[in-house]
């Protein structure tokens, strides 16, 4: 995973608001490792992406708490990828969801569950 992929993954992985709030407090206390661990719990972030997510939060950013928000962030960050995903889903083939998830994971490095939920959100927005 490249650093750009890791950063994008950190930006589009959903993390519960409570976990973000706790991680922010821990980071403020200088307990960075615990803050990263808290973000990673139940989120699909790995050590690298968890660290990048915490960096984004410390700089004043927030992470998505819903898959709709994650898709919106992806649209802002990589509109070309969302267009490709839309094209794949538009094929209407039985395996187009699987192809879209694979494409998203290849381009971002997001975990399987996160990729699946973002693709399902996109499909729902497309009326599928």
PDB file of C-alpha atoms in Angstrom, residues 1-127:
ATOM      1  CA  UNK A   1       0.000   0.000   0.000  1.00  0.00           C
ATOM      2  CA  UNK A   2       1.411   3.364  -1.008  1.00  0.00           C
ATOM      3  CA  UNK A   3       1.321   6.303   1.382  1.00  0.00           C
ATOM      4  CA  UNK A   4      -1.329   7.963  -0.803  1.00  0.00           C
ATOM      5  CA  UNK A   5      -3.506   4.826  -0.649  1.00  0.00           C
ATOM      6  CA  UNK A   6      -3.037   4.630   3.116  1.00  0.00           C
ATOM      7  CA  UNK A   7      -4.045   8.263   3.539  1.00  0.00           C
ATOM      8  CA  UNK A   8      -7.156   7.812   1.410  1.00  0.00           C
ATOM      9  CA  UNK A   9      -8.062   4.634   3.306  1.00  0.00           C
ATOM     10  CA  UNK A  10      -7.723   6.519   6.592  1.00  0.00           C
ATOM     11  CA  UNK A  11     -10.019   9.231   5.235  1.00  0.00           C
ATOM     12  CA  UNK A  12     -12.789   6.881   4.033  1.00  0.00           C
ATOM     13  CA  UNK A  13     -12.870   4.252   6.787  1.00  0.00           C
ATOM     14  CA  UNK A  14     -15.841   4.786   9.078  1.00  0.00           C
ATOM     15  CA  UNK A  15     -15.103   5.195  12.780  1.00  0.00           C
ATOM     16  CA  UNK A  16     -17.779   5.665  15.434  1.00  0.00           C
ATOM     17  CA  UNK A  17     -17.983   9.185  16.849  1.00  0.00           C
ATOM     18  CA  UNK A  18     -17.432   7.898  20.376  1.00  0.00           C
ATOM     19  CA  UNK A  19     -14.173   6.246  19.302  1.00  0.00           C
ATOM     20  CA  UNK A  20     -13.047   9.464  17.621  1.00  0.00           C
ATOM     21  CA  UNK A  21     -13.816  11.499  20.741  1.00  0.00           C
ATOM     22  CA  UNK A  22     -11.952   9.047  22.986  1.00  0.00           C
ATOM     23  CA  UNK A  23      -8.966   8.952  20.620  1.00  0.00           C
ATOM     24  CA  UNK A  24      -8.824  12.754  20.541  1.00  0.00           C
ATOM     25  CA  UNK A  25      -8.707  12.876  24.349  1.00  0.00           C
ATOM     26  CA  UNK A  26      -6.036  10.161  24.503  1.00  0.00           C
ATOM     27  CA  UNK A  27      -3.927  11.946  21.892  1.00  0.00           C
ATOM     28  CA  UNK A  28      -4.284  15.190  23.826  1.00  0.00           C
ATOM     29  CA  UNK A  29      -2.918  13.389  26.894  1.00  0.00           C
ATOM     30  CA  UNK A  30       0.064  12.195  24.856  1.00  0.00           C
ATOM     31  CA  UNK A  31      -1.174   8.597  24.771  1.00  0.00           C
ATOM     32  CA  UNK A  32      -0.809   8.211  21.019  1.00  0.00           C
ATOM     33  CA  UNK A  33      -0.517   4.407  20.927  1.00  0.00           C
ATOM     34  CA  UNK A  34      -3.729   4.030  22.933  1.00  0.00           C
ATOM     35  CA  UNK A  35      -5.467   6.585  20.721  1.00  0.00           C
ATOM     36  CA  UNK A  36      -4.513   4.639  17.592  1.00  0.00           C
ATOM     37  CA  UNK A  37      -5.613   1.390  19.216  1.00  0.00           C
ATOM     38  CA  UNK A  38      -8.986   2.965  20.038  1.00  0.00           C
ATOM     39  CA  UNK A  39      -9.485   4.099  16.446  1.00  0.00           C
ATOM     40  CA  UNK A  40      -8.547   0.658  15.125  1.00  0.00           C
ATOM     41  CA  UNK A  41     -10.978  -1.201  17.366  1.00  0.00           C
ATOM     42  CA  UNK A  42     -13.957  -2.292  15.241  1.00  0.00           C
ATOM     43  CA  UNK A  43     -13.044   0.020  12.355  1.00  0.00           C
ATOM     44  CA  UNK A  44     -10.915  -1.960   9.905  1.00  0.00           C
ATOM     45  CA  UNK A  45      -7.996   0.459  10.184  1.00  0.00           C
ATOM     46  CA  UNK A  46      -4.560  -1.140  10.343  1.00  0.00           C
ATOM     47  CA  UNK A  47      -1.597   0.269  12.240  1.00  0.00           C
ATOM     48  CA  UNK A  48      -0.502   2.562   9.410  1.00  0.00           C
ATOM     49  CA  UNK A  49      -3.961   3.824   8.486  1.00  0.00           C
ATOM     50  CA  UNK A  50      -4.888   4.167  12.156  1.00  0.00           C
ATOM     51  CA  UNK A  51      -1.861   6.390  12.693  1.00  0.00           C
ATOM     52  CA  UNK A  52      -2.743   8.475   9.639  1.00  0.00           C
ATOM     53  CA  UNK A  53      -6.361   8.761  10.797  1.00  0.00           C
ATOM     54  CA  UNK A  54      -5.191  10.047  14.161  1.00  0.00           C
ATOM     55  CA  UNK A  55      -2.931  12.570  12.429  1.00  0.00           C
ATOM     56  CA  UNK A  56      -5.915  13.818  10.410  1.00  0.00           C
ATOM     57  CA  UNK A  57      -7.953  14.191  13.588  1.00  0.00           C
ATOM     58  CA  UNK A  58      -5.188  15.990  15.495  1.00  0.00           C
ATOM     59  CA  UNK A  59      -4.987  18.463  12.611  1.00  0.00           C
ATOM     60  CA  UNK A  60      -8.672  19.249  13.169  1.00  0.00           C
ATOM     61  CA  UNK A  61     -10.247  16.798  10.737  1.00  0.00           C
ATOM     62  CA  UNK A  62     -12.959  14.269  11.391  1.00  0.00           C
ATOM     63  CA  UNK A  63     -13.427  10.774  10.095  1.00  0.00           C
ATOM     64  CA  UNK A  64     -16.649   9.543   8.527  1.00  0.00           C
ATOM     65  CA  UNK A  65     -19.123   7.905  10.877  1.00  0.00           C
ATOM     66  CA  UNK A  66     -21.414   6.621   8.119  1.00  0.00           C
ATOM     67  CA  UNK A  67     -20.832   4.970   4.774  1.00  0.00           C
ATOM     68  CA  UNK A  68     -22.604   7.878   3.083  1.00  0.00           C
ATOM     69  CA  UNK A  69     -20.047  10.265   4.573  1.00  0.00           C
ATOM     70  CA  UNK A  70     -17.232   7.922   3.509  1.00  0.00           C
ATOM     71  CA  UNK A  71     -18.551   7.923  -0.060  1.00  0.00           C
ATOM     72  CA  UNK A  72     -18.772  11.726  -0.005  1.00  0.00           C
ATOM     73  CA  UNK A  73     -15.126  11.938   1.112  1.00  0.00           C
ATOM     74  CA  UNK A  74     -14.150   9.495  -1.633  1.00  0.00           C
ATOM     75  CA  UNK A  75     -16.004  11.634  -4.203  1.00  0.00           C
ATOM     76  CA  UNK A  76     -14.100  14.727  -3.076  1.00  0.00           C
ATOM     77  CA  UNK A  77     -10.749  12.931  -2.983  1.00  0.00           C
ATOM     78  CA  UNK A  78     -10.929  10.720  -6.066  1.00  0.00           C
ATOM     79  CA  UNK A  79     -13.845  11.551  -8.351  1.00  0.00           C
ATOM     80  CA  UNK A  80     -12.320   9.465 -11.142  1.00  0.00           C
ATOM     81  CA  UNK A  81     -12.438   6.340  -8.970  1.00  0.00           C
ATOM     82  CA  UNK A  82     -16.087   6.966  -8.070  1.00  0.00           C
ATOM     83  CA  UNK A  83     -16.839   7.388 -11.786  1.00  0.00           C
ATOM     84  CA  UNK A  84     -15.156   4.035 -12.491  1.00  0.00           C
ATOM     85  CA  UNK A  85     -17.124   2.385  -9.696  1.00  0.00           C
ATOM     86  CA  UNK A  86     -20.317   3.883 -11.101  1.00  0.00           C
ATOM     87  CA  UNK A  87     -19.484   2.484 -14.548  1.00  0.00           C
ATOM     88  CA  UNK A  88     -18.808  -0.980 -13.137  1.00  0.00           C
ATOM     89  CA  UNK A  89     -22.060  -0.951 -11.171  1.00  0.00           C
ATOM     90  CA  UNK A  90     -23.889   0.345 -14.242  1.00  0.00           C
ATOM     91  CA  UNK A  91     -22.955  -2.778 -16.188  1.00  0.00           C
ATOM     92  CA  UNK A  92     -25.754  -4.516 -14.326  1.00  0.00           C
ATOM     93  CA  UNK A  93     -23.994  -7.857 -14.351  1.00  0.00           C
ATOM     94  CA  UNK A  94     -24.410 -10.284 -11.520  1.00  0.00           C
ATOM     95  CA  UNK A  95     -20.843  -9.850 -10.368  1.00  0.00           C
ATOM     96  CA  UNK A  96     -20.603  -6.073 -10.822  1.00  0.00           C
ATOM     97  CA  UNK A  97     -20.784  -5.461  -7.060  1.00  0.00           C
ATOM     98  CA  UNK A  98     -17.852  -7.813  -6.556  1.00  0.00           C
ATOM     99  CA  UNK A  99     -15.873  -6.124  -9.338  1.00  0.00           C
ATOM    100  CA  UNK A 100     -16.581  -2.713  -7.812  1.00  0.00           C
ATOM    101  CA  UNK A 101     -15.431  -3.829  -4.351  1.00  0.00           C
ATOM    102  CA  UNK A 102     -12.254  -5.326  -5.853  1.00  0.00           C
ATOM    103  CA  UNK A 103     -11.534  -2.110  -7.746  1.00  0.00           C
ATOM    104  CA  UNK A 104     -12.077   0.021  -4.640  1.00  0.00           C
ATOM    105  CA  UNK A 105      -9.832  -2.229  -2.554  1.00  0.00           C
ATOM    106  CA  UNK A 106      -7.089  -2.268  -5.203  1.00  0.00           C
ATOM    107  CA  UNK A 107      -7.075   1.512  -5.492  1.00  0.00           C
ATOM    108  CA  UNK A 108      -7.402   2.373  -1.794  1.00  0.00           C
ATOM    109  CA  UNK A 109      -6.397  -0.632   0.289  1.00  0.00           C
ATOM    110  CA  UNK A 110      -9.617  -0.418   2.318  1.00  0.00           C
ATOM    111  CA  UNK A 111     -10.675  -3.590   4.125  1.00  0.00           C
ATOM    112  CA  UNK A 112     -13.276  -5.895   2.596  1.00  0.00           C
ATOM    113  CA  UNK A 113     -16.156  -4.856   4.854  1.00  0.00           C
ATOM    114  CA  UNK A 114     -15.490  -1.148   4.407  1.00  0.00           C
ATOM    115  CA  UNK A 115     -15.212  -1.522   0.637  1.00  0.00           C
ATOM    116  CA  UNK A 116     -18.412  -3.550   0.490  1.00  0.00           C
ATOM    117  CA  UNK A 117     -20.405  -0.963   2.460  1.00  0.00           C
ATOM    118  CA  UNK A 118     -19.152   1.970   0.385  1.00  0.00           C
ATOM    119  CA  UNK A 119     -20.028   0.140  -2.840  1.00  0.00           C
ATOM    120  CA  UNK A 120     -23.469  -0.717  -1.458  1.00  0.00           C
ATOM    121  CA  UNK A 121     -24.008   2.948  -0.547  1.00  0.00           C
ATOM    122  CA  UNK A 122     -23.042   3.988  -4.078  1.00  0.00           C
ATOM    123  CA  UNK A 123     -25.337   1.341  -5.571  1.00  0.00           C
ATOM    124  CA  UNK A 124     -28.227   2.590  -3.400  1.00  0.00           C
ATOM    125  CA  UNK A 125     -27.599   6.168  -4.524  1.00  0.00           C
ATOM    126  CA  UNK A 126     -27.690   4.945  -8.127  1.00  0.00           C
ATOM    127  CA  UNK A 127     -31.059   3.326  -7.484  1.00  0.00           C
TER     128      UNK A 127
END
